[in-house]
Structures are given as C-alpha cells and as structure tokens.
Amino acid sequence: MERPASATQPKHTNIGVIGLGIIGRAIAGHLRGKGFSVFVWNRSPRPVPNFVGSPGELAGFCNYIQIFVSDDDALLQTVEQLSENLTPRHVIFAHSTVAPDSMRAAGDVVERRGARFVEACFTGSKGAAEKGELVYYVGGTDESLREGRPILEASSKEIMYIGPVGQASAIKVATNMVTAGSIQAAAEALALVQAQGLPLEKFVEAMRINASYSGTLAMKLPKMLEHDFAPHFSVKHMLKDMRIASQIALSHYLDLGVTAAARDQLLEQMQWGHGDDDYSAVLRKYLHEPGAGSSEEPQIQEALEQSDAEESITALAGSETQNVEPHEVGLVASPEPVLGFSGTMNATPPAAAPLRRGFLKQLLSRFSSGEE
C-alpha cells in the first residue's frame, strides 16, 4: 500500500502526551524543542510544564494525543478516560506494545466517538526518542494516517505502514522476541567465554566482525561488560512483551522455545527485584559483578547452613532413637503406620532424607554460582 501523504501541521499545534516514562518523557521534551506546544498527563503527577489534571482535560487542549503507557490494561483505561471528551477533530496515537486484540479494542473505543485512531508501535530506546529518531510501525485507515503523519514525523526517522489496526502490534512483539533472544544468547555466550578463561573483550571484538552482529548487540554488549544496567528498556517491559508472545503462541499451538527461555530469565530478574533495570540485566545470572557481593548469597549460604544443622539434628536424633527401648518409644517401635495408611502414603525411609538434603545443598550451591 502507498504511504499516505503528509499534511503540513503548524508548529503551534498542541500535542498531548500521556505517560511520562522513559520514552514519553523523552518525546515530550523533543517535541517542545521542535516548537510544539506540549501538554502532558501521567498517573503519578510530575513537576513538568503544562501538566494537566486528567486525560479529559488534555483532550480539551489538544487535538493530537500520543499515548505512551506500559501495558494492555493501562492503554484501555486511558482511552476510556479520554472517550467522553473525544470528538471528530481528535487523532489518538497508541504507542504501547500490547496484544493485537487489546490494540483493536482501544481503537474501537476511540472510533465510536468519531475520533481517528493510529496504531503507532515504535522501535528505538531512550537515546532514539531524545533525538527524535524512533521507527514507527503503524496501522489504521488512510485518513487517520494522513492526518497523523506529521505528528509522527516530528519524533521519527522512519514510518513503516503495516496494515489494519492490530497488525503493527504483532510485528512489534515479533521483533522484540528477536531482541530478547539475542541478548539472552549473548549473556550465555559471555558465560561460556569466561568459563574458558578468555577475555570477554575478545568475544565483543569477534562479534563485531560476525554476520550475526546487530545494532542491539552494538549498543548492549559494551554496557553488559561494564555491568551497566541503567534502563533504556526495562526488564519488566520486555517480560511483558515476552508474555504477550507466549499467549499468542499458546492460542495458535506454537512451541516458542527461545522466547520461553528469554521470558523465564527475565522473570527471574523480576523476582530478584531488578524489574526496573535494563533487560540486559539477564547477564547477572551468568556473570557476577566484580568486587560486589550478591545480596542473594547470604540467603543461600544461610539456607546451606540450615541444611547442615538439620542433618546434624537428624543424625543425633537417629542415634538416640537407636538406644531407646521399644516400650519407651511406643509408636516409634510400632510395626504399623501411625495413621493406618499404607502403600505410597507410608513415611519416607530415613535414608532418603539425607539424600534430599544433599540434593538441596547441591542445587542451592549451583544456583549461587549462577549455573542452570
């Protein structure tokens, strides 16, 4: 399909931005720098210029509203809050990475009010947003895209038309699958290189002349070597995208092994409290930060010590039991199960308990060292 022609918009056009996370905040600043009047709203108030009291109030000031919220629920709640104040003069841009069905539902809410809806998923992180160099994957009607294109051009280096609303979301999720899988593979590769006693810089140097090198690796590998996980795209947001991919796969009976592995490692980082770090923090599992103690290690060591103590107590109790006469122990000497259960419900033989504790110690030790 031909790209809809761009309409010229005067610089005094008011643009509304909803969601002042990493990207929304950067886009608002960039648009102001280009001379647009920018009004903003966020669920938690921010001390920024032209912060308004509600999405409805924002719609009163701005015909063009860009939504940069984090997930499906937030997008649907936002368009519902906007809906009462929408008119045919409004163009709403949804930039969130969400499930295709959620994007279509958001579009339906907007279009029922006579307003126009543009699906505009983007690729590019904080730096690209600050420079106005995002790439937008867009969907919608020709009329909506023609009207909204100048707004998107103000913060992008390329706009790619995908198709009807919902299809751009599928493409964005698919590209993020490749991104997450690439960084997960890089983290594992670095672990292997280190295990062989080789300098990690040699791996980075080798990758630069390898056919599989990419813009993502060029940006992330140097920071990974420095254990710099300042967020450009967070663990929690990449995990959300991998969960969307997994849900789509499940509905179509697809086995996405790489995506599932990337999802699980991101989930582990979330569980350790690193959800706001950059998603490249999956490296933490494989390479501990030099000279910095892991906050998890004391807990694991404590568990190992507790296991040792339990073994000692069990051994002591066992030796004492052997020296007690049957008439003193009563139930212990009884040949019958205490509760009359039989078969698989009988108590585990004493010899199995040390085995379980030994396995637990081995598992915790491997987990502490970062092994699978």
GROMACS .gro file of C-alpha atoms in nm:
model
  372
    1MET     CA    1   0.000   0.000   0.000
    2GLU     CA    2   0.123   0.350  -0.076
    3ARG     CA    3   0.227   0.558   0.217
    4PRO     CA    4  -0.037   0.821   0.294
    5ALA     CA    5   0.078   1.170   0.204
    6SER     CA    6   0.178   1.401   0.483
    7ALA     CA    7  -0.030   1.704   0.572
    8THR     CA    8   0.157   2.011   0.694
    9GLN     CA    9   0.096   2.098   1.057
   10PRO     CA   10   0.182   2.439   1.201
   11LYS     CA   11   0.430   2.444   1.489
   12HIS     CA   12   0.173   2.598   1.721
   13THR     CA   13  -0.026   2.273   1.710
   14ASN     CA   14  -0.096   2.147   2.062
   15ILE     CA   15   0.018   1.791   2.120
   16GLY     CA   16  -0.083   1.589   2.424
   17VAL     CA   17   0.144   1.322   2.570
   18ILE     CA   18   0.006   1.065   2.815
   19GLY     CA   19   0.261   0.859   3.006
   20LEU     CA   20   0.591   1.012   3.117
   21GLY     CA   21   0.809   0.705   3.139
   22ILE     CA   22   1.146   0.680   2.965
   23ILE     CA   23   1.004   0.724   2.613
   24GLY     CA   24   0.707   0.953   2.680
   25ARG     CA   25   0.922   1.196   2.876
   26ALA     CA   26   1.187   1.199   2.602
   27ILE     CA   27   0.928   1.252   2.327
   28ALA     CA   28   0.763   1.540   2.514
   29GLY     CA   29   1.100   1.710   2.553
   30HIS     CA   30   1.188   1.656   2.190
   31LEU     CA   31   0.856   1.797   2.066
   32ARG     CA   32   0.899   2.106   2.282
   33GLY     CA   33   1.244   2.152   2.133
   34LYS     CA   34   1.087   2.150   1.786
   35GLY     CA   35   0.848   2.429   1.880
   36PHE     CA   36   0.528   2.239   1.953
   37SER     CA   37   0.307   2.327   2.248
   38VAL     CA   38   0.306   2.009   2.457
   39PHE     CA   39   0.059   1.927   2.733
   40VAL     CA   40   0.114   1.617   2.944
   41TRP     CA   41  -0.057   1.384   3.188
   42ASN     CA   42   0.073   1.093   3.394
   43ARG     CA   43  -0.091   0.873   3.655
   44SER     CA   44   0.158   0.999   3.913
   45PRO     CA   45   0.198   1.380   3.892
   46ARG     CA   46   0.529   1.518   3.765
   47PRO     CA   47   0.678   1.867   3.806
   48VAL     CA   48   0.688   1.939   3.433
   49PRO     CA   49   0.545   2.222   3.220
   50ASN     CA   50   0.179   2.205   3.116
   51PHE     CA   51   0.091   1.910   3.339
   52VAL     CA   52  -0.289   1.884   3.337
   53GLY     CA   53  -0.532   1.725   3.579
   54SER     CA   54  -0.679   1.443   3.373
   55PRO     CA   55  -0.684   1.281   3.028
   56GLY     CA   56  -1.018   1.453   2.965
   57GLU     CA   57  -0.864   1.792   3.034
   58LEU     CA   58  -0.579   1.707   2.798
   59ALA     CA   59  -0.832   1.637   2.523
   60GLY     CA   60  -0.973   1.987   2.578
   61PHE     CA   61  -0.635   2.143   2.495
   62CYS     CA   62  -0.506   1.908   2.225
   63ASN     CA   63  -0.640   1.759   1.903
   64TYR     CA   64  -0.344   1.520   1.881
   65ILE     CA   65  -0.276   1.289   2.174
   66GLN     CA   66   0.011   1.039   2.195
   67ILE     CA   67  -0.028   0.757   2.449
   68PHE     CA   68   0.289   0.602   2.595
   69VAL     CA   69   0.154   0.380   2.872
   70SER     CA   70   0.304   0.049   2.975
   71ASP     CA   71   0.056  -0.231   2.913
   72ASP     CA   72  -0.281  -0.351   2.788
   73ASP     CA   73  -0.482  -0.251   3.093
   74ALA     CA   74  -0.327   0.095   3.109
   75LEU     CA   75  -0.399   0.157   2.739
   76LEU     CA   76  -0.763   0.052   2.767
   77GLN     CA   77  -0.815   0.255   3.084
   78THR     CA   78  -0.661   0.560   2.920
   79VAL     CA   79  -0.881   0.555   2.611
   80GLU     CA   80  -1.187   0.502   2.830
   81GLN     CA   81  -1.091   0.809   3.034
   82LEU     CA   82  -1.043   1.006   2.713
   83SER     CA   83  -1.355   0.882   2.537
   84GLU     CA   84  -1.612   1.121   2.685
   85ASN     CA   85  -1.411   1.419   2.563
   86LEU     CA   86  -1.324   1.292   2.217
   87THR     CA   87  -1.468   1.449   1.903
   88PRO     CA   88  -1.409   1.405   1.529
   89ARG     CA   89  -1.128   1.662   1.548
   90HIS     CA   90  -0.911   1.433   1.763
   91VAL     CA   91  -0.638   1.194   1.644
   92ILE     CA   92  -0.524   0.943   1.905
   93PHE     CA   93  -0.188   0.766   1.871
   94ALA     CA   94  -0.140   0.443   2.067
   95HIS     CA   95   0.232   0.368   2.108
   96SER     CA   96   0.214   0.089   2.367
   97THR     CA   97   0.332  -0.263   2.292
   98VAL     CA   98   0.024  -0.467   2.370
   99ALA     CA   99  -0.161  -0.771   2.241
  100PRO     CA  100  -0.319  -0.714   1.899
  101ASP     CA  101  -0.667  -0.771   2.043
  102SER     CA  102  -0.609  -0.501   2.305
  103MET     CA  103  -0.496  -0.256   2.038
  104ARG     CA  104  -0.808  -0.325   1.832
  105ALA     CA  105  -1.027  -0.279   2.141
  106ALA     CA  106  -0.864   0.058   2.211
  107GLY     CA  107  -0.924   0.163   1.852
  108ASP     CA  108  -1.290   0.070   1.876
  109VAL     CA  109  -1.337   0.290   2.184
  110VAL     CA  110  -1.183   0.590   2.008
  111GLU     CA  111  -1.360   0.545   1.677
  112ARG     CA  112  -1.702   0.507   1.842
  113ARG     CA  113  -1.664   0.871   1.941
  114GLY     CA  114  -1.594   0.973   1.582
  115ALA     CA  115  -1.224   1.038   1.652
  116ARG     CA  116  -0.942   0.885   1.449
  117PHE     CA  117  -0.708   0.618   1.582
  118VAL     CA  118  -0.349   0.546   1.477
  119GLU     CA  119  -0.165   0.237   1.597
  120ALA     CA  120   0.197   0.351   1.616
  121CYS     CA  121   0.419   0.096   1.786
  122PHE     CA  122   0.780   0.206   1.786
  123THR     CA  123   1.129   0.063   1.796
  124GLY     CA  124   1.415   0.257   1.948
  125SER     CA  125   1.508   0.328   2.306
  126LYS     CA  126   1.574   0.634   2.520
  127GLY     CA  127   1.851   0.779   2.304
  128ALA     CA  128   1.649   0.750   1.982
  129ALA     CA  129   1.347   0.913   2.147
  130GLU     CA  130   1.556   1.204   2.274
  131LYS     CA  131   1.693   1.260   1.922
  132GLY     CA  132   1.355   1.214   1.753
  133GLU     CA  133   1.481   0.905   1.569
  134LEU     CA  134   1.224   0.640   1.655
  135VAL     CA  135   1.095   0.400   1.392
  136TYR     CA  136   0.716   0.367   1.394
  137TYR     CA  137   0.524   0.059   1.279
  138VAL     CA  138   0.181   0.199   1.204
  139GLY     CA  139  -0.169   0.078   1.138
  140GLY     CA  140  -0.501   0.245   1.071
  141THR     CA  141  -0.711   0.398   0.796
  142ASP     CA  142  -0.558   0.611   0.522
  143GLU     CA  143  -0.742   0.916   0.654
  144SER     CA  144  -0.611   0.869   1.008
  145LEU     CA  145  -0.256   0.811   0.891
  146ARG     CA  146  -0.262   1.110   0.657
  147GLU     CA  147  -0.383   1.336   0.936
  148GLY     CA  148  -0.146   1.195   1.196
  149ARG     CA  149   0.171   1.152   0.993
  150PRO     CA  150   0.321   1.499   1.060
  151ILE     CA  151   0.300   1.436   1.434
  152LEU     CA  152   0.484   1.106   1.397
  153GLU     CA  153   0.743   1.261   1.166
  154ALA     CA  154   0.836   1.505   1.440
  155SER     CA  155   0.982   1.222   1.652
  156SER     CA  156   1.091   0.959   1.398
  157LYS     CA  157   1.342   0.876   1.131
  158GLU     CA  158   1.114   0.627   0.956
  159ILE     CA  159   0.746   0.533   0.946
  160MET     CA  160   0.650   0.188   0.818
  161TYR     CA  161   0.290   0.111   0.731
  162ILE     CA  162   0.195  -0.244   0.836
  163GLY     CA  163  -0.181  -0.278   0.785
  164PRO     CA  164  -0.510  -0.254   0.974
  165VAL     CA  165  -0.507  -0.184   1.347
  166GLY     CA  166  -0.360  -0.476   1.541
  167GLN     CA  167  -0.111  -0.593   1.282
  168ALA     CA  168   0.161  -0.347   1.381
  169SER     CA  169   0.137  -0.478   1.738
  170ALA     CA  170   0.202  -0.832   1.615
  171ILE     CA  171   0.508  -0.714   1.423
  172LYS     CA  172   0.640  -0.523   1.724
  173VAL     CA  173   0.603  -0.822   1.955
  174ALA     CA  174   0.779  -1.042   1.697
  175THR     CA  175   1.075  -0.802   1.665
  176ASN     CA  176   1.107  -0.788   2.044
  177MET     CA  177   1.123  -1.167   2.052
  178VAL     CA  178   1.437  -1.145   1.840
  179THR     CA  179   1.579  -0.868   2.058
  180ALA     CA  180   1.522  -1.053   2.386
  181GLY     CA  181   1.653  -1.380   2.243
  182SER     CA  182   1.964  -1.209   2.110
  183ILE     CA  183   2.057  -1.060   2.447
  184GLN     CA  184   1.982  -1.387   2.628
  185ALA     CA  185   2.212  -1.570   2.385
  186ALA     CA  186   2.481  -1.303   2.431
  187ALA     CA  187   2.464  -1.343   2.810
  188GLU     CA  188   2.508  -1.718   2.782
  189ALA     CA  189   2.793  -1.675   2.531
  190LEU     CA  190   2.975  -1.441   2.768
  191ALA     CA  191   2.940  -1.700   3.044
  192LEU     CA  192   3.095  -1.966   2.821
  193VAL     CA  193   3.383  -1.738   2.720
  194GLN     CA  194   3.454  -1.653   3.084
  195ALA     CA  195   3.439  -2.020   3.183
  196GLN     CA  196   3.715  -2.087   2.930
  197GLY     CA  197   3.931  -1.818   3.090
  198LEU     CA  198   3.920  -1.588   2.787
  199PRO     CA  199   3.892  -1.208   2.798
  200LEU     CA  200   3.532  -1.102   2.743
  201GLU     CA  201   3.655  -0.818   2.522
  202LYS     CA  202   3.776  -1.077   2.271
  203PHE     CA  203   3.420  -1.203   2.233
  204VAL     CA  204   3.292  -0.850   2.170
  205GLU     CA  205   3.567  -0.792   1.916
  206ALA     CA  206   3.487  -1.118   1.740
  207MET     CA  207   3.116  -1.036   1.729
  208ARG     CA  208   3.183  -0.703   1.560
  209ILE     CA  209   3.306  -0.886   1.250
  210ASN     CA  210   3.048  -1.164   1.273
  211ALA     CA  211   2.749  -1.182   1.040
  212SER     CA  212   2.508  -1.203   1.337
  213TYR     CA  213   2.619  -0.868   1.481
  214SER     CA  214   2.336  -0.617   1.516
  215GLY     CA  215   2.254  -0.269   1.636
  216THR     CA  216   2.121  -0.418   1.958
  217LEU     CA  217   2.446  -0.602   2.029
  218ALA     CA  218   2.648  -0.293   1.938
  219MET     CA  219   2.458  -0.094   2.199
  220LYS     CA  220   2.426  -0.357   2.471
  221LEU     CA  221   2.750  -0.560   2.476
  222PRO     CA  222   2.982  -0.280   2.598
  223LYS     CA  223   2.737  -0.193   2.874
  224MET     CA  224   2.698  -0.559   2.969
  225LEU     CA  225   3.074  -0.590   3.013
  226GLU     CA  226   3.064  -0.291   3.247
  227HIS     CA  227   2.758  -0.430   3.430
  228ASP     CA  228   2.582  -0.106   3.338
  229PHE     CA  229   2.213  -0.188   3.355
  230ALA     CA  230   2.076   0.166   3.359
  231PRO     CA  231   1.736   0.127   3.190
  232HIS     CA  232   1.685   0.201   2.825
  233PHE     CA  233   1.419  -0.069   2.802
  234SER     CA  234   1.336  -0.234   3.130
  235VAL     CA  235   1.321  -0.596   3.240
  236LYS     CA  236   0.954  -0.560   3.338
  237HIS     CA  237   0.853  -0.424   2.998
  238MET     CA  238   1.046  -0.684   2.799
  239LEU     CA  239   0.897  -0.955   3.022
  240LYS     CA  240   0.551  -0.817   2.948
  241ASP     CA  241   0.622  -0.843   2.574
  242MET     CA  242   0.751  -1.200   2.602
  243ARG     CA  243   0.437  -1.293   2.792
  244ILE     CA  244   0.225  -1.147   2.511
  245ALA     CA  245   0.424  -1.353   2.261
  246SER     CA  246   0.373  -1.665   2.472
  247GLN     CA  247  -0.001  -1.604   2.494
  248ILE     CA  248  -0.029  -1.561   2.117
  249ALA     CA  249   0.179  -1.877   2.067
  250LEU     CA  250  -0.043  -2.074   2.303
  251SER     CA  251  -0.356  -1.969   2.115
  252HIS     CA  252  -0.202  -2.091   1.788
  253TYR     CA  253  -0.039  -2.410   1.928
  254LEU     CA  254   0.314  -2.279   1.862
  255ASP     CA  255   0.617  -2.402   2.054
  256LEU     CA  256   0.841  -2.095   2.101
  257GLY     CA  257   1.137  -2.238   2.291
  258VAL     CA  258   1.372  -1.942   2.264
  259THR     CA  259   1.100  -1.697   2.363
  260ALA     CA  260   1.006  -1.912   2.661
  261ALA     CA  261   1.369  -1.926   2.776
  262ALA     CA  262   1.409  -1.548   2.745
  263ARG     CA  263   1.081  -1.498   2.931
  264ASP     CA  264   1.187  -1.722   3.218
  265GLN     CA  265   1.522  -1.548   3.264
  266LEU     CA  266   1.353  -1.206   3.265
  267LEU     CA  267   1.104  -1.336   3.520
  268GLU     CA  268   1.392  -1.448   3.740
  269GLN     CA  269   1.538  -1.097   3.732
  270MET     CA  270   1.196  -0.959   3.829
  271GLN     CA  271   1.183  -1.197   4.124
  272TRP     CA  272   1.523  -1.077   4.240
  273GLY     CA  273   1.395  -0.717   4.237
  274HIS     CA  274   1.562  -0.599   3.915
  275GLY     CA  275   1.247  -0.521   3.717
  276ASP     CA  276   1.337  -0.155   3.660
  277ASP     CA  277   1.686  -0.236   3.527
  278ASP     CA  278   1.762  -0.267   3.160
  279TYR     CA  279   1.661  -0.605   3.019
  280SER     CA  280   2.028  -0.683   2.953
  281ALA     CA  281   2.043  -0.746   3.330
  282VAL     CA  282   1.977  -1.113   3.246
  283LEU     CA  283   2.358  -1.123   3.239
  284ARG     CA  284   2.354  -1.112   3.620
  285LYS     CA  285   2.269  -1.480   3.633
  286TYR     CA  286   2.588  -1.571   3.450
  287LEU     CA  287   2.846  -1.307   3.546
  288HIS     CA  288   2.857  -1.167   3.898
  289GLU     CA  289   2.957  -0.803   3.925
  290PRO     CA  290   3.331  -0.783   4.001
  291GLY     CA  291   3.407  -0.690   4.359
  292ALA     CA  292   3.041  -0.664   4.457
  293GLY     CA  293   2.878  -0.920   4.682
  294SER     CA  294   2.546  -1.051   4.568
  295SER     CA  295   2.261  -0.971   4.803
  296GLU     CA  296   2.126  -1.318   4.736
  297GLU     CA  297   2.440  -1.500   4.851
  298PRO     CA  298   2.387  -1.455   5.227
  299GLN     CA  299   2.038  -1.601   5.194
  300ILE     CA  300   2.168  -1.902   5.003
  301GLN     CA  301   2.455  -1.951   5.250
  302GLU     CA  302   2.206  -1.931   5.536
  303ALA     CA  303   1.994  -2.199   5.368
  304LEU     CA  304   2.301  -2.421   5.330
  305GLU     CA  305   2.395  -2.373   5.695
  306GLN     CA  306   2.038  -2.451   5.798
  307SER     CA  307   2.051  -2.769   5.589
  308ASP     CA  308   2.377  -2.870   5.764
  309ALA     CA  309   2.217  -2.807   6.102
  310GLU     CA  310   1.913  -3.015   6.010
  311GLU     CA  311   2.138  -3.302   5.904
  312SER     CA  312   2.323  -3.288   6.236
  313ILE     CA  313   1.999  -3.280   6.435
  314THR     CA  314   1.856  -3.568   6.233
  315ALA     CA  315   2.173  -3.774   6.279
  316LEU     CA  316   2.174  -3.706   6.653
  317ALA     CA  317   1.806  -3.794   6.684
  318GLY     CA  318   1.865  -4.113   6.490
  319SER     CA  319   2.147  -4.225   6.716
  320GLU     CA  320   1.942  -4.152   7.027
  321THR     CA  321   1.644  -4.344   6.892
  322GLN     CA  322   1.860  -4.649   6.838
  323ASN     CA  323   1.942  -4.653   7.214
  324VAL     CA  324   1.580  -4.624   7.334
  325GLU     CA  325   1.393  -4.936   7.439
  326PRO     CA  326   1.076  -5.018   7.244
  327HIS     CA  327   0.849  -4.977   7.548
  328GLU     CA  328   0.981  -4.618   7.588
  329VAL     CA  329   0.921  -4.506   7.233
  330GLY     CA  330   0.577  -4.658   7.183
  331LEU     CA  331   0.475  -4.551   6.833
  332VAL     CA  332   0.831  -4.546   6.704
  333ALA     CA  333   0.860  -4.922   6.760
  334SER     CA  334   0.517  -4.997   6.621
  335PRO     CA  335   0.528  -5.209   6.306
  336GLU     CA  336   0.207  -5.044   6.185
  337PRO     CA  337   0.183  -4.699   6.021
  338VAL     CA  338   0.087  -4.433   6.276
  339LEU     CA  339  -0.233  -4.332   6.095
  340GLY     CA  340  -0.301  -4.665   5.938
  341PHE     CA  341  -0.203  -4.550   5.587
  342SER     CA  342  -0.029  -4.794   5.361
  343GLY     CA  343   0.148  -4.814   5.026
  344THR     CA  344   0.274  -4.483   4.892
  345MET     CA  345   0.139  -4.293   5.192
  346ASN     CA  346   0.393  -4.456   5.429
  347ALA     CA  347   0.666  -4.235   5.570
  348THR     CA  348   0.978  -4.194   5.355
  349PRO     CA  349   1.259  -4.429   5.462
  350PRO     CA  350   1.510  -4.243   5.680
  351ALA     CA  351   1.789  -4.299   5.428
  352ALA     CA  352   1.608  -4.079   5.173
  353ALA     CA  353   1.610  -3.771   5.395
  354PRO     CA  354   1.989  -3.710   5.381
  355LEU     CA  355   1.969  -3.764   5.005
  356ARG     CA  356   1.707  -3.490   4.973
  357ARG     CA  357   1.909  -3.254   5.190
  358GLY     CA  358   2.225  -3.333   4.993
  359PHE     CA  359   2.043  -3.259   4.669
  360LEU     CA  360   1.910  -2.934   4.815
  361LYS     CA  361   2.262  -2.828   4.913
  362GLN     CA  362   2.391  -2.910   4.565
  363LEU     CA  363   2.104  -2.724   4.399
  364LEU     CA  364   2.148  -2.416   4.616
  365SER     CA  365   2.522  -2.421   4.558
  366ARG     CA  366   2.475  -2.436   4.182
  367PHE     CA  367   2.214  -2.161   4.197
  368SER     CA  368   2.454  -1.941   4.397
  369SER     CA  369   2.726  -1.987   4.138
  370GLY     CA  370   2.486  -1.898   3.859
  371GLU     CA  371   2.460  -2.240   3.699
  372GLU     CA  372   2.144  -2.368   3.537
   0.00000   0.00000   0.00000
